[in-house]
Amino acid sequence: MTSNDTTRAPHPYVGMWVTADGHIRQELLPDGRYDEARGTRESAYTGRYTVTGSHIDYVDDTGFTATGDVRDGVLFHEHLVLYREGDERAREDGRRPRG
């Protein structure tokens, strides 16, 4: 390794995010791409994302755009609420009655 080589840790938001019911699973990849599965449909939406502070801008591979914001470790992505995979809050929210 030379002094010009740098090793960059992945952004803290990189990883799997899921809805409380597990139906939607969105993986933010370290290369700035995302892959979203819905139900049994793998890679239902794919594209790229950029992070500015706690805000995420998405552009899918068809050109559709969306946004998200991370607050208190929860990703609010348009009308969705996603939790880190394995987050206890996801299971708690999934048990709440819908009303």
Coordinates of C-alpha atoms in Angstrom, one line a residue:
M1 CA 0.0 0.0 0.0
T2 CA 1.4 3.4 -0.9
S3 CA 0.8 6.6 1.0
N4 CA -1.7 7.7 -1.7
D5 CA -3.9 4.6 -1.1
T6 CA -6.9 5.2 1.1
T7 CA -9.3 2.8 2.6
R8 CA -12.7 4.2 3.1
A9 CA -15.2 2.7 5.5
P10 CA -18.7 2.3 4.1
H11 CA -21.3 5.0 4.9
P12 CA -23.2 4.2 8.1
Y13 CA -26.4 3.9 6.0
V14 CA -25.0 1.1 3.9
G15 CA -26.8 -2.2 4.5
M16 CA -30.3 -3.8 4.5
W17 CA -33.3 -1.8 5.5
V18 CA -36.7 -3.5 5.9
T19 CA -40.4 -2.6 6.5
A20 CA -41.8 -3.9 9.8
D21 CA -43.7 -6.7 8.0
G22 CA -40.5 -7.6 6.0
H23 CA -42.4 -7.2 2.6
I24 CA -40.0 -4.5 1.3
R25 CA -36.3 -4.9 1.7
Q26 CA -34.0 -2.2 0.4
E27 CA -30.2 -2.8 0.4
L28 CA -28.0 0.3 0.1
L29 CA -24.8 -0.9 -1.4
P30 CA -21.4 0.6 -0.7
D31 CA -20.9 1.6 -4.4
G32 CA -23.8 4.0 -4.3
R33 CA -26.3 1.6 -5.8
Y34 CA -29.5 0.2 -4.2
D35 CA -31.5 -3.0 -4.8
E36 CA -35.1 -3.2 -3.5
A37 CA -37.1 -6.4 -3.2
R38 CA -40.9 -6.4 -2.7
G39 CA -42.4 -9.6 -1.5
T40 CA -41.1 -12.5 -3.6
R41 CA -40.0 -10.1 -6.4
E42 CA -36.2 -9.7 -6.0
S43 CA -34.6 -6.6 -7.5
A44 CA -38.0 -5.0 -8.1
Y45 CA -36.3 -1.6 -8.1
T46 CA -32.6 -0.9 -8.6
G47 CA -30.8 2.4 -9.1
R48 CA -28.3 4.7 -7.5
Y49 CA -28.5 6.9 -4.4
T50 CA -26.6 9.8 -2.8
V51 CA -26.5 10.8 0.8
T52 CA -26.3 14.4 2.0
G53 CA -26.3 14.6 5.8
S54 CA -29.3 12.5 6.8
H55 CA -31.1 12.9 3.4
I56 CA -31.0 10.3 0.7
D57 CA -31.8 11.0 -3.0
Y58 CA -32.7 8.0 -5.1
V59 CA -32.7 7.7 -8.9
D60 CA -33.9 4.3 -10.2
D61 CA -32.7 2.7 -13.4
T62 CA -35.8 4.0 -15.3
G63 CA -35.2 7.6 -14.2
F64 CA -37.8 7.7 -11.4
T65 CA -36.7 9.8 -8.4
A66 CA -37.5 9.5 -4.7
T67 CA -36.2 10.8 -1.4
G68 CA -35.7 9.5 2.1
D69 CA -34.5 10.8 5.4
V70 CA -33.0 8.9 8.3
R71 CA -34.2 10.0 11.7
D72 CA -33.3 8.3 15.0
G73 CA -32.0 5.3 13.0
V74 CA -35.2 4.9 11.0
L75 CA -35.4 5.4 7.2
F76 CA -38.5 7.4 6.1
H77 CA -38.5 6.7 2.3
E78 CA -41.5 8.4 0.7
H79 CA -44.5 6.7 2.3
L80 CA -42.4 3.8 3.7
V81 CA -40.9 3.3 7.1
L82 CA -37.8 1.1 7.0
Y83 CA -35.7 -0.2 9.9
R84 CA -32.2 -1.7 9.9
E85 CA -32.5 -5.4 9.4
G86 CA -32.6 -7.0 12.9
D87 CA -33.7 -3.8 14.6
E88 CA -36.0 -4.7 17.5
R89 CA -38.3 -1.7 16.6
A90 CA -39.3 -3.3 13.4
R91 CA -40.7 -6.3 15.1
E92 CA -42.5 -4.1 17.7
D93 CA -44.0 -1.9 14.9
G94 CA -45.0 -5.0 12.9
R95 CA -47.1 -6.2 15.9
R96 CA -49.1 -2.9 16.2
P97 CA -52.7 -3.1 15.0
R98 CA -53.2 -1.2 11.8
G99 CA -56.0 1.1 12.0

